[in-house]
GROMACS .gro file of N, CA, C and O in nm:
model
  464
    1MET      N    1   1.488   2.029  -1.535
    1MET     CA    2   1.580   1.928  -1.584
    1MET      C    3   1.725   1.966  -1.548
    1MET      O    4   1.799   1.884  -1.502
    2ARG      N    5   1.757   2.090  -1.570
    2ARG     CA    6   1.893   2.136  -1.543
    2ARG      C    7   1.923   2.132  -1.393
    2ARG      O    8   2.033   2.097  -1.353
    3SER      N    9   1.825   2.167  -1.312
    3SER     CA   10   1.849   2.167  -1.167
    3SER      C   11   1.864   2.025  -1.113
    3SER      O   12   1.941   2.002  -1.020
    4SER      N   13   1.791   1.929  -1.169
    4SER     CA   14   1.803   1.791  -1.123
    4SER      C   15   1.940   1.733  -1.161
    4SER      O   16   1.999   1.657  -1.084
    5LEU      N   17   1.993   1.769  -1.279
    5LEU     CA   18   2.126   1.724  -1.316
    5LEU      C   19   2.232   1.789  -1.227
    5LEU      O   20   2.331   1.725  -1.190
    6HIS      N   21   2.210   1.914  -1.193
    6HIS     CA   22   2.303   1.983  -1.104
    6HIS      C   23   2.300   1.918  -0.965
    6HIS      O   24   2.405   1.898  -0.902
    7TYR      N   25   2.182   1.883  -0.917
    7TYR     CA   26   2.169   1.817  -0.787
    7TYR      C   27   2.239   1.680  -0.790
    7TYR      O   28   2.310   1.644  -0.695
    8LEU      N   29   2.221   1.605  -0.898
    8LEU     CA   30   2.285   1.475  -0.911
    8LEU      C   31   2.437   1.489  -0.914
    8LEU      O   32   2.509   1.413  -0.849
    9LYS      N   33   2.487   1.587  -0.989
    9LYS     CA   34   2.631   1.612  -0.996
    9LYS      C   35   2.685   1.649  -0.858
    9LYS      O   36   2.788   1.600  -0.814
   10THR      N   37   2.613   1.734  -0.788
   10THR     CA   38   2.656   1.776  -0.655
   10THR      C   39   2.658   1.658  -0.559
   10THR      O   40   2.753   1.639  -0.484
   11MET      N   41   2.554   1.577  -0.562
   11MET     CA   42   2.543   1.464  -0.471
   11MET      C   43   2.650   1.359  -0.500
   11MET      O   44   2.711   1.304  -0.408
   12LEU      N   45   2.675   1.330  -0.628
   12LEU     CA   46   2.771   1.225  -0.662
   12LEU      C   47   2.916   1.270  -0.647
   12LEU      O   48   2.998   1.196  -0.593
   13PHE      N   49   2.948   1.387  -0.695
   13PHE     CA   50   3.088   1.425  -0.702
   13PHE      C   51   3.133   1.523  -0.595
   13PHE      O   52   3.242   1.510  -0.542
   14ASP      N   53   3.051   1.619  -0.561
   14ASP     CA   54   3.091   1.718  -0.462
   14ASP      C   55   3.071   1.669  -0.319
   14ASP      O   56   3.150   1.701  -0.231
   15ASP      N   57   2.967   1.590  -0.296
   15ASP     CA   58   2.937   1.541  -0.161
   15ASP      C   59   2.994   1.402  -0.134
   15ASP      O   60   2.967   1.344  -0.029
   16GLY      N   61   3.069   1.344  -0.229
   16GLY     CA   62   3.133   1.215  -0.206
   16GLY      C   63   3.045   1.094  -0.229
   16GLY      O   64   3.075   0.986  -0.178
   17GLY      N   65   2.938   1.110  -0.305
   17GLY     CA   66   2.848   0.997  -0.330
   17GLY      C   67   2.913   0.887  -0.412
   17GLY      O   68   2.896   0.768  -0.383
   18ALA      N   69   2.988   0.923  -0.515
   18ALA     CA   70   3.054   0.822  -0.599
   18ALA      C   71   3.157   0.744  -0.518
   18ALA      O   72   3.168   0.622  -0.532
   19GLU      N   73   3.231   0.813  -0.433
   19GLU     CA   74   3.328   0.745  -0.348
   19GLU      C   75   3.259   0.647  -0.252
   19GLU      O   76   3.307   0.536  -0.230
   20ALA      N   77   3.147   0.687  -0.198
   20ALA     CA   78   3.072   0.599  -0.108
   20ALA      C   79   3.018   0.477  -0.182
   20ALA      O   80   3.020   0.366  -0.128
   21ILE      N   81   2.973   0.496  -0.305
   21ILE     CA   82   2.922   0.383  -0.384
   21ILE      C   83   3.034   0.284  -0.412
   21ILE      O   84   3.018   0.162  -0.393
   22PHE      N   85   3.151   0.333  -0.456
   22PHE     CA   86   3.262   0.243  -0.484
   22PHE      C   87   3.311   0.174  -0.357
   22PHE      O   88   3.348   0.056  -0.360
   23SER      N   89   3.313   0.243  -0.247
   23SER     CA   90   3.352   0.183  -0.120
   23SER      C   91   3.255   0.073  -0.080
   23SER      O   92   3.296  -0.034  -0.034
   24HIS      N   93   3.128   0.098  -0.099
   24HIS     CA   94   3.025   0.000  -0.064
   24HIS      C   95   3.038  -0.125  -0.152
   24HIS      O   96   3.030  -0.237  -0.102
   25VAL      N   97   3.059  -0.105  -0.281
   25VAL     CA   98   3.073  -0.219  -0.373
   25VAL      C   99   3.200  -0.297  -0.341
   25VAL      O  100   3.201  -0.421  -0.343
   26ARG      N  101   3.309  -0.227  -0.308
   26ARG     CA  102   3.434  -0.295  -0.271
   26ARG      C  103   3.413  -0.381  -0.146
   26ARG      O  104   3.456  -0.496  -0.141
   27ASN      N  105   3.344  -0.326  -0.046
   27ASN     CA  106   3.318  -0.402   0.076
   27ASN      C  107   3.232  -0.524   0.048
   27ASN      O  108   3.254  -0.631   0.105
   28LEU      N  109   3.133  -0.508  -0.039
   28LEU     CA  110   3.047  -0.621  -0.076
   28LEU      C  111   3.128  -0.728  -0.148
   28LEU      O  112   3.111  -0.847  -0.122
   29LEU      N  113   3.218  -0.687  -0.236
   29LEU     CA  114   3.300  -0.783  -0.309
   29LEU      C  115   3.391  -0.860  -0.214
   29LEU      O  116   3.404  -0.982  -0.225
   30ILE      N  117   3.450  -0.793  -0.119
   30ILE     CA  118   3.537  -0.860  -0.022
   30ILE      C  119   3.456  -0.959   0.063
   30ILE      O  120   3.499  -1.072   0.086
   31ALA      N  121   3.339  -0.918   0.109
   31ALA     CA  122   3.255  -1.008   0.189
   31ALA      C  123   3.213  -1.129   0.105
   31ALA      O  124   3.211  -1.242   0.156
   32THR      N  125   3.186  -1.108  -0.022
   32THR     CA  126   3.145  -1.218  -0.110
   32THR      C  127   3.260  -1.316  -0.132
   32THR      O  128   3.239  -1.438  -0.133
   33VAL      N  129   3.380  -1.266  -0.148
   33VAL     CA  130   3.496  -1.354  -0.164
   33VAL      C  131   3.518  -1.436  -0.037
   33VAL      O  132   3.551  -1.555  -0.042
   34ILE      N  133   3.498  -1.375   0.079
   34ILE     CA  134   3.511  -1.448   0.206
   34ILE      C  135   3.405  -1.557   0.217
   34ILE      O  136   3.434  -1.670   0.257
   35ILE      N  137   3.282  -1.527   0.178
   35ILE     CA  138   3.176  -1.628   0.179
   35ILE      C  139   3.211  -1.741   0.083
   35ILE      O  140   3.195  -1.859   0.116
   36ALA      N  141   3.259  -1.707  -0.036
   36ALA     CA  142   3.294  -1.809  -0.134
   36ALA      C  143   3.408  -1.898  -0.083
   36ALA      O  144   3.406  -2.020  -0.104
   37ALA      N  145   3.505  -1.839  -0.015
   37ALA     CA  146   3.615  -1.919   0.041
   37ALA      C  147   3.563  -2.015   0.148
   37ALA      O  148   3.604  -2.131   0.153
   38GLY      N  149   3.472  -1.967   0.231
   38GLY     CA  150   3.415  -2.054   0.333
   38GLY      C  151   3.332  -2.167   0.275
   38GLY      O  152   3.344  -2.282   0.318
   39THR      N  153   3.250  -2.136   0.176
   39THR     CA  154   3.168  -2.242   0.115
   39THR      C  155   3.254  -2.340   0.037
   39THR      O  156   3.223  -2.459   0.032
   40TYR      N  157   3.363  -2.292  -0.023
   40TYR     CA  158   3.454  -2.384  -0.092
   40TYR      C  159   3.518  -2.480   0.009
   40TYR      O  160   3.531  -2.599  -0.018
   41ALA      N  161   3.558  -2.429   0.125
   41ALA     CA  162   3.618  -2.515   0.228
   41ALA      C  163   3.517  -2.616   0.281
   41ALA      O  164   3.555  -2.729   0.315
   42ILE      N  165   3.390  -2.579   0.285
   42ILE     CA  166   3.288  -2.673   0.331
   42ILE      C  167   3.267  -2.784   0.227
   42ILE      O  168   3.264  -2.903   0.260
   43ARG      N  169   3.254  -2.745   0.100
   43ARG     CA  170   3.224  -2.843  -0.005
   43ARG      C  171   3.343  -2.929  -0.043
   43ARG      O  172   3.327  -3.044  -0.078
   44GLN      N  173   3.462  -2.874  -0.038
   44GLN     CA  174   3.583  -2.944  -0.082
   44GLN      C  175   3.676  -2.972   0.036
   44GLN      O  176   3.797  -2.960   0.022
   45ALA      N  177   3.622  -3.011   0.150
   45ALA     CA  178   3.702  -3.028   0.271
   45ALA      C  179   3.820  -3.124   0.254
   45ALA      O  180   3.929  -3.096   0.303
   46PRO      N  181   3.806  -3.237   0.183
   46PRO     CA  182   3.923  -3.325   0.169
   46PRO      C  183   4.036  -3.262   0.087
   46PRO      O  184   4.153  -3.295   0.107
   47ASP      N  185   4.004  -3.170  -0.004
   47ASP     CA  186   4.105  -3.107  -0.088
   47ASP      C  187   4.171  -2.987  -0.021
   47ASP      O  188   4.275  -2.940  -0.068
   48VAL      N  189   4.110  -2.936   0.085
   48VAL     CA  190   4.161  -2.815   0.151
   48VAL      C  191   4.249  -2.858   0.267
   48VAL      O  192   4.208  -2.935   0.353
   49GLU      N  193   4.371  -2.807   0.268
   49GLU     CA  194   4.462  -2.834   0.379
   49GLU      C  195   4.493  -2.704   0.450
   49GLU      O  196   4.564  -2.620   0.396
   50ILE      N  197   4.437  -2.687   0.566
   50ILE     CA  198   4.461  -2.568   0.646
   50ILE      C  199   4.548  -2.610   0.763
   50ILE      O  200   4.513  -2.700   0.839
   51PHE      N  201   4.661  -2.545   0.778
   51PHE     CA  202   4.756  -2.581   0.882
   51PHE      C  203   4.694  -2.565   1.020
   51PHE      O  204   4.637  -2.461   1.053
   52ALA      N  205   4.705  -2.668   1.101
   52ALA     CA  206   4.663  -2.669   1.242
   52ALA      C  207   4.512  -2.654   1.260
   52ALA      O  208   4.466  -2.605   1.362
   53VAL      N  209   4.433  -2.698   1.161
   53VAL     CA  210   4.287  -2.697   1.175
   53VAL      C  211   4.241  -2.842   1.168
   53VAL      O  212   4.267  -2.912   1.070
   54ALA      N  213   4.174  -2.887   1.273
   54ALA     CA  214   4.132  -3.026   1.280
   54ALA      C  215   4.011  -3.053   1.191
   54ALA      O  216   4.002  -3.157   1.127
   55ASN      N  217   3.917  -2.960   1.183
   55ASN     CA  218   3.795  -2.981   1.107
   55ASN      C  219   3.781  -2.869   1.005
   55ASN      O  220   3.741  -2.757   1.039
   56GLU      N  221   3.813  -2.900   0.879
   56GLU     CA  222   3.808  -2.799   0.774
   56GLU      C  223   3.666  -2.751   0.747
   56GLU      O  224   3.644  -2.635   0.712
   57GLU      N  225   3.568  -2.840   0.762
   57GLU     CA  226   3.429  -2.801   0.738
   57GLU      C  227   3.382  -2.698   0.841
   57GLU      O  228   3.313  -2.602   0.807
   58ALA      N  229   3.418  -2.719   0.966
   58ALA     CA  230   3.380  -2.622   1.070
   58ALA      C  231   3.451  -2.489   1.048
   58ALA      O  232   3.391  -2.382   1.065
   59ALA      N  233   3.577  -2.494   1.007
   59ALA     CA  234   3.649  -2.370   0.978
   59ALA      C  235   3.587  -2.298   0.859
   59ALA      O  236   3.573  -2.176   0.860
   60GLY      N  237   3.546  -2.375   0.757
   60GLY     CA  238   3.480  -2.315   0.641
   60GLY      C  239   3.347  -2.251   0.679
   60GLY      O  240   3.312  -2.143   0.629
   61ALA      N  241   3.272  -2.317   0.767
   61ALA     CA  242   3.145  -2.261   0.812
   61ALA      C  243   3.167  -2.132   0.890
   61ALA      O  244   3.091  -2.035   0.875
   62ALA      N  245   3.272  -2.128   0.971
   62ALA     CA  246   3.302  -2.006   1.047
   62ALA      C  247   3.343  -1.893   0.953
   62ALA      O  248   3.301  -1.778   0.972
   63VAL      N  249   3.421  -1.924   0.850
   63VAL     CA  250   3.463  -1.822   0.755
   63VAL      C  251   3.342  -1.771   0.676
   63VAL      O  252   3.327  -1.650   0.655
   64ALA      N  253   3.255  -1.862   0.633
   64ALA     CA  254   3.134  -1.821   0.560
   64ALA      C  255   3.044  -1.736   0.649
   64ALA      O  256   2.987  -1.636   0.603
   65ALA      N  257   3.030  -1.773   0.776
   65ALA     CA  258   2.949  -1.694   0.869
   65ALA      C  259   3.009  -1.554   0.888
   65ALA      O  260   2.934  -1.455   0.894
   66LEU      N  261   3.140  -1.546   0.894
   66LEU     CA  262   3.206  -1.416   0.903
   66LEU      C  263   3.176  -1.331   0.780
   66LEU      O  264   3.146  -1.213   0.790
   67GLY      N  265   3.181  -1.394   0.663
   67GLY     CA  266   3.150  -1.322   0.539
   67GLY      C  267   3.007  -1.273   0.535
   67GLY      O  268   2.979  -1.160   0.493
   68PHE      N  269   2.912  -1.357   0.580
   68PHE     CA  270   2.772  -1.314   0.585
   68PHE      C  271   2.753  -1.200   0.684
   68PHE      O  272   2.675  -1.108   0.659
   69GLY      N  273   2.825  -1.207   0.796
   69GLY     CA  274   2.817  -1.097   0.892
   69GLY      C  275   2.870  -0.966   0.834
   69GLY      O  276   2.810  -0.859   0.853
   70LEU      N  277   2.980  -0.974   0.760
   70LEU     CA  278   3.034  -0.854   0.696
   70LEU      C  279   2.940  -0.800   0.589
   70LEU      O  280   2.923  -0.678   0.576
   71ALA      N  281   2.878  -0.889   0.513
   71ALA     CA  282   2.780  -0.844   0.412
   71ALA      C  283   2.660  -0.778   0.479
   71ALA      O  284   2.608  -0.678   0.431
   72GLY      N  285   2.617  -0.834   0.592
   72GLY     CA  286   2.506  -0.774   0.667
   72GLY      C  287   2.542  -0.637   0.721
   72GLY      O  288   2.462  -0.543   0.715
   73LEU      N  289   2.664  -0.623   0.774
   73LEU     CA  290   2.709  -0.492   0.821
   73LEU      C  291   2.716  -0.391   0.708
   73LEU      O  292   2.681  -0.274   0.724
   74ASN      N  293   2.759  -0.438   0.591
   74ASN     CA  294   2.765  -0.349   0.474
   74ASN      C  295   2.625  -0.305   0.433
   74ASN      O  296   2.604  -0.189   0.397
   75LEU      N  297   2.529  -0.396   0.439
   75LEU     CA  298   2.390  -0.362   0.407
   75LEU      C  299   2.335  -0.260   0.506
   75LEU      O  300   2.274  -0.160   0.466
   76ILE      N  301   2.360  -0.281   0.635
   76ILE     CA  302   2.311  -0.188   0.737
   76ILE      C  303   2.376  -0.051   0.720
   76ILE      O  304   2.310   0.052   0.730
   77ASP      N  305   2.506  -0.051   0.690
   77ASP     CA  306   2.576   0.076   0.667
   77ASP      C  307   2.515   0.150   0.548
   77ASP      O  308   2.493   0.271   0.554
   78GLY      N  309   2.487   0.078   0.442
   78GLY     CA  310   2.426   0.141   0.325
   78GLY      C  311   2.287   0.196   0.356
   78GLY      O  312   2.251   0.305   0.310
   79LEU      N  313   2.208   0.123   0.434
   79LEU     CA  314   2.075   0.171   0.470
   79LEU      C  315   2.082   0.296   0.558
   79LEU      O  316   2.002   0.389   0.543
   80LEU      N  317   2.178   0.298   0.650
   80LEU     CA  318   2.193   0.416   0.735
   80LEU      C  319   2.235   0.538   0.653
   80LEU      O  320   2.185   0.648   0.675
   81LYS      N  321   2.327   0.518   0.559
   81LYS     CA  322   2.368   0.629   0.472
   81LYS      C  323   2.253   0.675   0.384
   81LYS      O  324   2.237   0.795   0.359
   82LEU      N  325   2.172   0.579   0.338
   82LEU     CA  326   2.057   0.615   0.255
   82LEU      C  327   1.953   0.690   0.336
   82LEU      O  328   1.889   0.783   0.284
   83SER      N  329   1.936   0.656   0.462
   83SER     CA  330   1.838   0.726   0.544
   83SER      C  331   1.881   0.871   0.572
   83SER      O  332   1.797   0.957   0.588
   84LYS      N  333   2.011   0.896   0.576
   84LYS     CA  334   2.060   1.032   0.595
   84LYS      C  335   2.033   1.118   0.472
   84LYS      O  336   2.005   1.236   0.484
   85VAL      N  337   2.045   1.057   0.354
   85VAL     CA  338   2.021   1.130   0.230
   85VAL      C  339   1.872   1.156   0.213
   85VAL      O  340   1.831   1.260   0.165
   86GLY      N  341   1.793   1.063   0.258
   86GLY     CA  342   1.648   1.075   0.243
   86GLY      C  343   1.602   0.992   0.124
   86GLY      O  344   1.673   0.974   0.027
   87GLY      N  345   1.487   0.943   0.134
   87GLY     CA  346   1.432   0.860   0.029
   87GLY      C  347   1.309   0.790   0.083
   87GLY      O  348   1.292   0.775   0.204
   88SER      N  349   1.227   0.745  -0.006
   88SER     CA  350   1.104   0.682   0.036
   88SER      C  351   1.130   0.541   0.088
   88SER      O  352   1.234   0.481   0.061
   89PHE      N  353   1.034   0.489   0.159
   89PHE     CA  354   1.043   0.352   0.211
   89PHE      C  355   1.046   0.252   0.097
   89PHE      O  356   1.119   0.152   0.104
   90ALA      N  357   0.970   0.277  -0.008
   90ALA     CA  358   0.969   0.187  -0.123
   90ALA      C  359   1.106   0.182  -0.191
   90ALA      O  360   1.150   0.076  -0.236
   91LEU      N  361   1.174   0.295  -0.196
   91LEU     CA  362   1.309   0.298  -0.254
   91LEU      C  363   1.404   0.213  -0.170
   91LEU      O  364   1.484   0.138  -0.225
   92ARG      N  365   1.394   0.221  -0.041
   92ARG     CA  366   1.480   0.141   0.047
   92ARG      C  367   1.453  -0.008   0.029
   92ARG      O  368   1.546  -0.089   0.023
   93ILE      N  369   1.327  -0.046   0.020
   93ILE     CA  370   1.291  -0.187   0.000
   93ILE      C  371   1.345  -0.235  -0.134
   93ILE      O  372   1.401  -0.345  -0.145
   94ALA      N  373   1.331  -0.153  -0.238
   94ALA     CA  374   1.382  -0.190  -0.371
   94ALA      C  375   1.534  -0.204  -0.368
   94ALA      O  376   1.589  -0.298  -0.428
   95LEU      N  377   1.602  -0.115  -0.299
   95LEU     CA  378   1.748  -0.122  -0.292
   95LEU      C  379   1.795  -0.244  -0.211
   95LEU      O  380   1.896  -0.306  -0.246
   96VAL      N  381   1.723  -0.280  -0.107
   96VAL     CA  382   1.757  -0.401  -0.031
   96VAL      C  383   1.739  -0.524  -0.120
   96VAL      O  384   1.824  -0.614  -0.122
   97GLY      N  385   1.632  -0.528  -0.196
   97GLY     CA  386   1.610  -0.639  -0.289
   97GLY      C  387   1.720  -0.648  -0.394
   97GLY      O  388   1.772  -0.756  -0.422
   98LEU      N  389   1.758  -0.534  -0.450
   98LEU     CA  390   1.867  -0.532  -0.547
   98LEU      C  391   1.999  -0.574  -0.484
   98LEU      O  392   2.079  -0.646  -0.544
   99TYR      N  393   2.022  -0.529  -0.361
   99TYR     CA  394   2.145  -0.565  -0.289
   99TYR      C  395   2.152  -0.716  -0.271
   99TYR      O  396   2.256  -0.778  -0.298
  100LEU      N  397   2.043  -0.776  -0.225
  100LEU     CA  398   2.042  -0.921  -0.204
  100LEU      C  399   2.057  -0.997  -0.336
  100LEU      O  400   2.131  -1.096  -0.343
  101PHE      N  401   1.989  -0.951  -0.440
  101PHE     CA  402   1.998  -1.016  -0.571
  101PHE      C  403   2.141  -1.011  -0.624
  101PHE      O  404   2.197  -1.114  -0.664
  102PHE      N  405   2.202  -0.892  -0.623
  102PHE     CA  406   2.337  -0.880  -0.676
  102PHE      C  407   2.440  -0.949  -0.587
  102PHE      O  408   2.542  -0.999  -0.637
  103SER      N  409   2.415  -0.955  -0.457
  103SER     CA  410   2.506  -1.028  -0.368
  103SER      C  411   2.507  -1.176  -0.403
  103SER      O  412   2.614  -1.238  -0.411
  104MET      N  413   2.391  -1.232  -0.424
  104MET     CA  414   2.383  -1.374  -0.460
  104MET      C  415   2.444  -1.401  -0.596
  104MET      O  416   2.514  -1.500  -0.616
  105ARG      N  417   2.419  -1.314  -0.693
  105ARG     CA  418   2.478  -1.331  -0.826
  105ARG      C  419   2.630  -1.321  -0.819
  105ARG      O  420   2.701  -1.396  -0.884
  106LEU      N  421   2.680  -1.227  -0.741
  106LEU     CA  422   2.823  -1.211  -0.726
  106LEU      C  423   2.885  -1.332  -0.657
  106LEU      O  424   2.992  -1.378  -0.695
  107LEU      N  425   2.816  -1.386  -0.558
  107LEU     CA  426   2.864  -1.505  -0.490
  107LEU      C  427   2.872  -1.622  -0.587
  107LEU      O  428   2.972  -1.694  -0.591
  108HIS      N  429   2.768  -1.642  -0.668
  108HIS     CA  430   2.771  -1.750  -0.768
  108HIS      C  431   2.886  -1.729  -0.867
  108HIS      O  432   2.955  -1.824  -0.904
  109PHE      N  433   2.909  -1.607  -0.908
  109PHE     CA  434   3.015  -1.577  -1.003
  109PHE      C  435   3.151  -1.608  -0.944
  109PHE      O  436   3.236  -1.671  -1.010
  110VAL      N  437   3.175  -1.570  -0.820
  110VAL     CA  438   3.305  -1.595  -0.756
  110VAL      C  439   3.326  -1.745  -0.738
  110VAL      O  440   3.435  -1.796  -0.761
  111VAL      N  441   3.222  -1.819  -0.700
  111VAL     CA  442   3.234  -1.963  -0.683
  111VAL      C  443   3.263  -2.028  -0.818
  111VAL      O  444   3.346  -2.120  -0.828
  112LEU      N  445   3.197  -1.982  -0.925
  112LEU     CA  446   3.224  -2.038  -1.057
  112LEU      C  447   3.367  -2.007  -1.102
  112LEU      O  448   3.431  -2.092  -1.166
  113LEU      N  449   3.418  -1.889  -1.072
  113LEU     CA  450   3.556  -1.859  -1.105
  113LEU      C  451   3.652  -1.948  -1.030
  113LEU      O  452   3.754  -1.992  -1.084
  114ARG      N  453   3.621  -1.976  -0.906
  114ARG     CA  454   3.706  -2.062  -0.824
  114ARG      C  455   3.704  -2.205  -0.874
  114ARG      O  456   3.805  -2.274  -0.873
  115ALA      N  457   3.588  -2.251  -0.921
  115ALA     CA  458   3.575  -2.389  -0.966
  115ALA      C  459   3.643  -2.410  -1.103
  115ALA      O  460   3.683  -2.520  -1.136
  116GLY      N  461   3.651  -2.301  -1.182
  116GLY     CA  462   3.704  -2.315  -1.319
  116GLY      C  463   3.849  -2.307  -1.331
  116GLY      O  464   3.940  -2.343  -1.276
   0.00000   0.00000   0.00000
């Protein structure tokens, strides 16, 4: 028990695990805000005035696609870092599922904040 707590402390604080987790969550939050901005521009195109953009819906779709690309890169980065640490395949599948679930919940939350 004591050695597992020591290993967890070492991994989180001495090896930079906590910093990596916060960095990953920050990147996910930024990608989610970009996706929400793009979807808002698509849904509310008449209300959105973007200087020198002829088609607000197309611009919104491009912004949302950029956000999805950034979220995908963040997911791949997290999987690569997880593979370096080691872990079972089932753990990776579970973490991808959690990542997708929380990404969608965060996206809904940001859209609801924007609408309110």
